[in-house]
Amino acid sequence: FAFKFRYFLFSFLCWQNTIPNWVRDHRVHHKFTETDADPHNAKRGFFFAHVGWLMQRKHPEVLRQGAKVNISDVLADPVVQWHQRYFWPLKLIFALLVPLLIPVYCWNETWIISLSATLCRTVGLLNVTWLVNSAAHIYGSRPYDTQINASENFFVSFLSIGEGWHNFHHTFPWDYKASEHTLFMNATTKWLDFFAKMGWAYDMRSTKPEMIRTVALHQGDGSHAMNAYANEISYDEFQRKIKESDR
C-alpha cells in the first residue's frame, strides 16, 4: 500500500492523467504500436507523437480498441479507486499548490519566482515524459528488433533516468527494468530494486539473458554489443567483458 500510495502522489507531481486512463492508453499503445489505434502513433510525425495527440480528439481506432482493453485489475485496486475519487483536488494540491507554497514559506521566495519555477518544472517534466513517446520512437538504434520503431535513445534515457531504452522495452515489455542496463542511465531500476529489498515491490518479472541474446542476434540491427562475439562465448562471459570495459 505504501509503495502504491507513494507512486500515485508522484503522478500528481508530474501532472499525469488518472491511473486507469494512463494504463489503458499504455496497454493500447503496446498492443497496436505505430498504427491508427496507437494513441501517440509516431508514424504521424514527431509533433503528433510528442504532444499533438493531446491537442485533438482521439482517432476512432484508439477509442474502439481502448474500449476493449481489460484494466479491471487496476480498477479493482482500492488505492486507484481513492485516486480517482479525489483526483482533481489532489492534483491541484500536489502539482500546483505545494510546489508553489514551499519556496514562499520556507525560504521567503517571491510569489512570481515561485510560480515561474513551478510552471517551468511542470513544462520540463511533461516534455521529458513526451520525449519517450516521440524521440524514443523515431531516433536511435534498434539492437533487439528492427521491425518496430521504438529505439534505444541515450538522450531520452539521460533525461528520464532510464525510460529511453525503448527498443528493449517494446521487445520485452514484461521486463520491469525496461533495459538491459541495471545502473547505466537507468536509475529507475535501482529505485525499484531498493523497494524490492524492503518488500514493498514484488512479482518483478525480467527476461532471461539467453532470450535477450537470441533475439538480439536474430532480430536486431547489429548494434548490440553481443554481436561482437556472436556465438563464440557464453552470455555470462559476454557480461563479464562488458563490465570490464566499463571500468
Tab-separated table of C-alpha atoms in Angstrom:
chain	number	residue	atom	x	y	z
A	1	PHE	CA	0.000	0.000	0.000
A	2	ALA	CA	2.750	2.458	0.964
A	3	PHE	CA	4.579	1.883	-2.331
A	4	LYS	CA	1.443	2.406	-4.433
A	5	PHE	CA	0.485	5.477	-2.409
A	6	ARG	CA	3.920	6.995	-2.909
A	7	TYR	CA	3.769	6.468	-6.648
A	8	PHE	CA	0.347	7.909	-7.208
A	9	LEU	CA	1.495	11.027	-5.337
A	10	PHE	CA	4.445	11.198	-7.730
A	11	SER	CA	1.993	11.023	-10.643
A	12	PHE	CA	0.355	14.218	-9.346
A	13	LEU	CA	3.722	15.983	-9.074
A	14	CYS	CA	4.385	15.124	-12.730
A	15	TRP	CA	0.914	16.368	-13.764
A	16	GLN	CA	-0.054	12.952	-15.142
A	17	ASN	CA	-3.564	11.805	-16.007
A	18	THR	CA	-5.598	9.353	-13.912
A	19	ILE	CA	-4.036	5.928	-13.381
A	20	PRO	CA	-6.768	3.993	-15.307
A	21	ASN	CA	-6.517	6.356	-18.277
A	22	TRP	CA	-2.724	6.087	-18.285
A	23	VAL	CA	-2.762	2.294	-18.039
A	24	ARG	CA	-5.414	1.936	-20.749
A	25	ASP	CA	-3.540	4.164	-23.193
A	26	HIS	CA	-0.242	2.421	-22.425
A	27	ARG	CA	-1.654	-1.046	-22.976
A	28	VAL	CA	-3.280	0.024	-26.241
A	29	HIS	CA	-0.009	1.660	-27.270
A	30	HIS	CA	1.920	-1.571	-26.737
A	31	LYS	CA	-0.660	-3.754	-28.452
A	32	PHE	CA	-1.104	-1.509	-31.503
A	33	THR	CA	2.198	0.374	-31.665
A	34	GLU	CA	2.554	2.681	-34.674
A	35	THR	CA	-0.951	2.010	-36.020
A	36	ASP	CA	-4.089	4.150	-36.039
A	37	ALA	CA	-5.046	2.503	-32.730
A	38	ASP	CA	-1.867	3.808	-31.075
A	39	PRO	CA	-2.782	6.944	-29.058
A	40	HIS	CA	0.559	8.599	-29.945
A	41	ASN	CA	1.414	6.938	-33.250
A	42	ALA	CA	4.953	8.071	-34.143
A	43	LYS	CA	4.305	7.429	-37.838
A	44	ARG	CA	2.145	10.560	-37.781
A	45	GLY	CA	5.244	12.641	-37.047
A	46	PHE	CA	7.319	13.889	-34.135
A	47	PHE	CA	4.945	16.677	-33.077
A	48	PHE	CA	1.897	14.414	-33.021
A	49	ALA	CA	3.675	11.710	-31.014
A	50	HIS	CA	5.114	14.314	-28.644
A	51	VAL	CA	2.130	16.485	-27.774
A	52	GLY	CA	-0.182	16.744	-30.788
A	53	TRP	CA	-2.155	13.674	-29.760
A	54	LEU	CA	-3.227	15.538	-26.622
A	55	MET	CA	-4.409	18.556	-28.629
A	56	GLN	CA	-7.071	16.816	-30.682
A	57	ARG	CA	-9.722	14.142	-30.475
A	58	LYS	CA	-8.507	10.569	-30.413
A	59	HIS	CA	-8.572	8.564	-33.607
A	60	PRO	CA	-11.713	6.344	-33.769
A	61	GLU	CA	-9.478	3.256	-33.716
A	62	VAL	CA	-7.882	4.397	-30.455
A	63	LEU	CA	-11.335	4.719	-28.887
A	64	ARG	CA	-12.522	1.403	-30.321
A	65	GLN	CA	-9.508	-0.607	-29.199
A	66	GLY	CA	-9.249	1.261	-25.904
A	67	ALA	CA	-12.786	0.200	-25.024
A	68	LYS	CA	-11.730	-3.436	-25.437
A	69	VAL	CA	-8.649	-3.275	-23.232
A	70	ASN	CA	-9.061	-5.007	-19.902
A	71	ILE	CA	-7.983	-2.805	-16.993
A	72	SER	CA	-10.178	-4.478	-14.389
A	73	ASP	CA	-7.086	-5.352	-12.343
A	74	VAL	CA	-6.317	-1.646	-11.989
A	75	LEU	CA	-9.892	-0.533	-11.360
A	76	ALA	CA	-10.243	-3.104	-8.564
A	77	ASP	CA	-7.336	-1.625	-6.600
A	78	PRO	CA	-8.550	0.399	-3.567
A	79	VAL	CA	-5.657	2.859	-3.932
A	80	VAL	CA	-6.617	3.543	-7.556
A	81	GLN	CA	-10.261	3.970	-6.576
A	82	TRP	CA	-9.289	6.537	-3.947
A	83	HIS	CA	-7.019	8.232	-6.501
A	84	GLN	CA	-9.884	8.571	-8.969
A	85	ARG	CA	-12.360	9.796	-6.358
A	86	TYR	CA	-10.179	12.721	-5.310
A	87	PHE	CA	-8.154	13.155	-8.485
A	88	TRP	CA	-8.608	16.859	-9.216
A	89	PRO	CA	-8.355	18.211	-5.656
A	90	LEU	CA	-5.215	16.121	-5.037
A	91	LYS	CA	-3.723	17.085	-8.380
A	92	LEU	CA	-4.162	20.796	-7.703
A	93	ILE	CA	-2.714	20.419	-4.208
A	94	PHE	CA	0.375	18.361	-5.070
A	95	ALA	CA	1.081	19.578	-8.607
A	96	LEU	CA	0.427	23.282	-8.068
A	97	LEU	CA	-0.150	24.457	-4.508
A	98	VAL	CA	2.566	22.502	-2.652
A	99	PRO	CA	5.390	23.385	-5.121
A	100	LEU	CA	4.140	26.967	-5.164
A	101	LEU	CA	3.889	27.440	-1.390
A	102	ILE	CA	7.057	25.674	-0.216
A	103	PRO	CA	9.545	28.241	-1.674
A	104	VAL	CA	7.448	31.166	-0.449
A	105	TYR	CA	7.052	29.999	3.143
A	106	CYS	CA	10.269	28.004	3.606
A	107	TRP	CA	12.882	30.440	2.242
A	108	ASN	CA	10.897	33.627	1.564
A	109	GLU	CA	10.877	33.326	-2.222
A	110	THR	CA	8.709	35.816	-4.101
A	111	TRP	CA	5.359	34.617	-5.429
A	112	ILE	CA	6.238	35.403	-9.051
A	113	ILE	CA	9.506	33.458	-8.956
A	114	SER	CA	7.876	30.533	-7.156
A	115	LEU	CA	5.059	30.429	-9.704
A	116	SER	CA	7.512	30.685	-12.613
A	117	ALA	CA	9.644	27.859	-11.188
A	118	THR	CA	6.556	25.687	-10.676
A	119	LEU	CA	5.400	26.238	-14.255
A	120	CYS	CA	8.892	25.619	-15.678
A	121	ARG	CA	9.213	22.417	-13.655
A	122	THR	CA	5.832	21.194	-14.907
A	123	VAL	CA	6.575	22.031	-18.543
A	124	GLY	CA	10.000	20.381	-18.290
A	125	LEU	CA	8.685	17.187	-16.704
A	126	LEU	CA	5.875	16.855	-19.237
A	127	ASN	CA	8.209	17.334	-22.194
A	128	VAL	CA	10.658	14.743	-20.877
A	129	THR	CA	7.742	12.326	-20.497
A	130	TRP	CA	6.542	13.062	-24.015
A	131	LEU	CA	10.023	12.501	-25.469
A	132	VAL	CA	9.611	8.825	-24.620
A	133	ASN	CA	6.627	8.738	-26.999
A	134	SER	CA	8.243	10.837	-29.722
A	135	ALA	CA	12.061	10.818	-29.847
A	136	ALA	CA	12.403	7.290	-28.449
A	137	HIS	CA	10.089	6.055	-31.203
A	138	ILE	CA	11.944	7.804	-34.021
A	139	TYR	CA	15.643	8.316	-33.247
A	140	GLY	CA	18.158	5.752	-32.049
A	141	SER	CA	19.394	2.211	-32.588
A	142	ARG	CA	17.325	-0.990	-32.627
A	143	PRO	CA	19.601	-3.707	-31.244
A	144	TYR	CA	16.767	-6.061	-30.308
A	145	ASP	CA	14.140	-5.701	-33.030
A	146	THR	CA	14.413	-3.800	-36.292
A	147	GLN	CA	10.761	-4.375	-37.147
A	148	ILE	CA	9.493	-1.836	-34.616
A	149	ASN	CA	10.001	1.932	-34.422
A	150	ALA	CA	10.866	2.019	-30.718
A	151	SER	CA	14.567	2.809	-30.326
A	152	GLU	CA	17.379	2.936	-27.801
A	153	ASN	CA	17.778	6.661	-27.228
A	154	PHE	CA	20.639	7.748	-24.954
A	155	PHE	CA	19.474	11.372	-24.707
A	156	VAL	CA	15.948	10.423	-23.608
A	157	SER	CA	17.349	7.863	-21.155
A	158	PHE	CA	19.574	10.539	-19.627
A	159	LEU	CA	16.690	12.970	-19.159
A	160	SER	CA	14.181	10.385	-17.934
A	161	ILE	CA	16.647	8.400	-15.758
A	162	GLY	CA	16.171	5.224	-17.749
A	163	GLU	CA	12.978	5.357	-19.807
A	164	GLY	CA	14.653	5.863	-23.185
A	165	TRP	CA	15.857	2.287	-23.742
A	166	HIS	CA	12.695	1.801	-25.707
A	167	ASN	CA	13.644	-0.870	-28.229
A	168	PHE	CA	14.280	-3.209	-25.298
A	169	HIS	CA	11.064	-2.132	-23.567
A	170	HIS	CA	8.891	-2.874	-26.597
A	171	THR	CA	10.709	-6.111	-27.416
A	172	PHE	CA	10.461	-7.379	-23.828
A	173	PRO	CA	7.514	-5.402	-22.379
A	174	TRP	CA	7.169	-7.628	-19.310
A	175	ASP	CA	10.665	-6.768	-18.022
A	176	TYR	CA	10.427	-4.379	-15.055
A	177	LYS	CA	13.905	-2.948	-15.809
A	178	ALA	CA	12.839	-1.735	-19.274
A	179	SER	CA	16.506	-2.168	-20.223
A	180	GLU	CA	19.493	-4.482	-20.034
A	181	HIS	CA	21.260	-1.740	-18.094
A	182	THR	CA	20.832	-2.052	-14.349
A	183	LEU	CA	22.765	1.097	-13.461
A	184	PHE	CA	23.961	2.964	-16.573
A	185	MET	CA	21.338	5.648	-17.275
A	186	ASN	CA	18.720	3.530	-15.544
A	187	ALA	CA	18.257	4.798	-12.001
A	188	THR	CA	14.619	3.708	-12.166
A	189	THR	CA	15.672	0.057	-11.904
A	190	LYS	CA	17.806	0.703	-8.830
A	191	TRP	CA	14.894	2.574	-7.273
A	192	LEU	CA	12.594	-0.432	-7.808
A	193	ASP	CA	15.290	-2.836	-6.596
A	194	PHE	CA	15.594	-0.809	-3.392
A	195	PHE	CA	11.898	-1.151	-2.652
A	196	ALA	CA	12.005	-4.834	-3.600
A	197	LYS	CA	14.580	-5.386	-0.858
A	198	MET	CA	12.225	-3.656	1.559
A	199	GLY	CA	9.440	-5.989	0.467
A	200	TRP	CA	7.327	-3.163	-0.955
A	201	ALA	CA	7.802	-4.164	-4.610
A	202	TYR	CA	7.324	-7.764	-5.669
A	203	ASP	CA	6.445	-10.074	-8.600
A	204	MET	CA	9.014	-8.184	-10.684
A	205	ARG	CA	9.434	-10.057	-13.956
A	206	SER	CA	12.618	-9.955	-16.002
A	207	THR	CA	13.935	-11.521	-19.204
A	208	LYS	CA	16.299	-14.470	-19.304
A	209	PRO	CA	19.732	-13.423	-20.629
A	210	GLU	CA	19.757	-16.196	-23.212
A	211	MET	CA	16.484	-14.926	-24.651
A	212	ILE	CA	17.918	-11.408	-24.938
A	213	ARG	CA	20.996	-12.790	-26.653
A	214	THR	CA	18.997	-14.869	-29.145
A	215	VAL	CA	16.610	-12.054	-30.021
A	216	ALA	CA	19.419	-9.502	-30.416
A	217	LEU	CA	21.402	-11.790	-32.711
A	218	HIS	CA	18.463	-12.708	-34.921
A	219	GLN	CA	16.221	-9.629	-34.931
A	220	GLY	CA	18.470	-6.704	-34.011
A	221	ASP	CA	20.257	-4.195	-36.219
A	222	GLY	CA	23.712	-5.481	-35.244
A	223	SER	CA	24.443	-2.653	-32.800
A	224	HIS	CA	24.108	-4.827	-29.698
A	225	ALA	CA	27.479	-5.458	-28.048
A	226	MET	CA	26.767	-9.197	-28.133
A	227	ASN	CA	27.144	-9.119	-31.903
A	228	ALA	CA	30.856	-8.556	-31.485
A	229	TYR	CA	31.108	-12.074	-30.079
A	230	ALA	CA	28.180	-13.787	-31.823
A	231	ASN	CA	28.103	-17.411	-30.698
A	232	GLU	CA	31.774	-17.574	-29.731
A	233	ILE	CA	31.269	-17.071	-25.972
A	234	SER	CA	28.544	-17.592	-23.399
A	235	TYR	CA	26.288	-14.770	-22.305
A	236	ASP	CA	27.871	-14.801	-18.835
A	237	GLU	CA	31.291	-14.322	-20.385
A	238	PHE	CA	29.914	-11.537	-22.536
A	239	GLN	CA	28.529	-9.772	-19.451
A	240	ARG	CA	31.904	-10.089	-17.721
A	241	LYS	CA	33.652	-8.472	-20.696
A	242	ILE	CA	31.134	-5.613	-20.733
A	243	LYS	CA	31.687	-4.949	-17.008
A	244	GLU	CA	35.441	-4.932	-17.542
A	245	SER	CA	35.151	-2.451	-20.400
A	246	ASP	CA	33.012	-0.147	-18.219
A	247	ARG	CA	35.739	0.215	-15.577
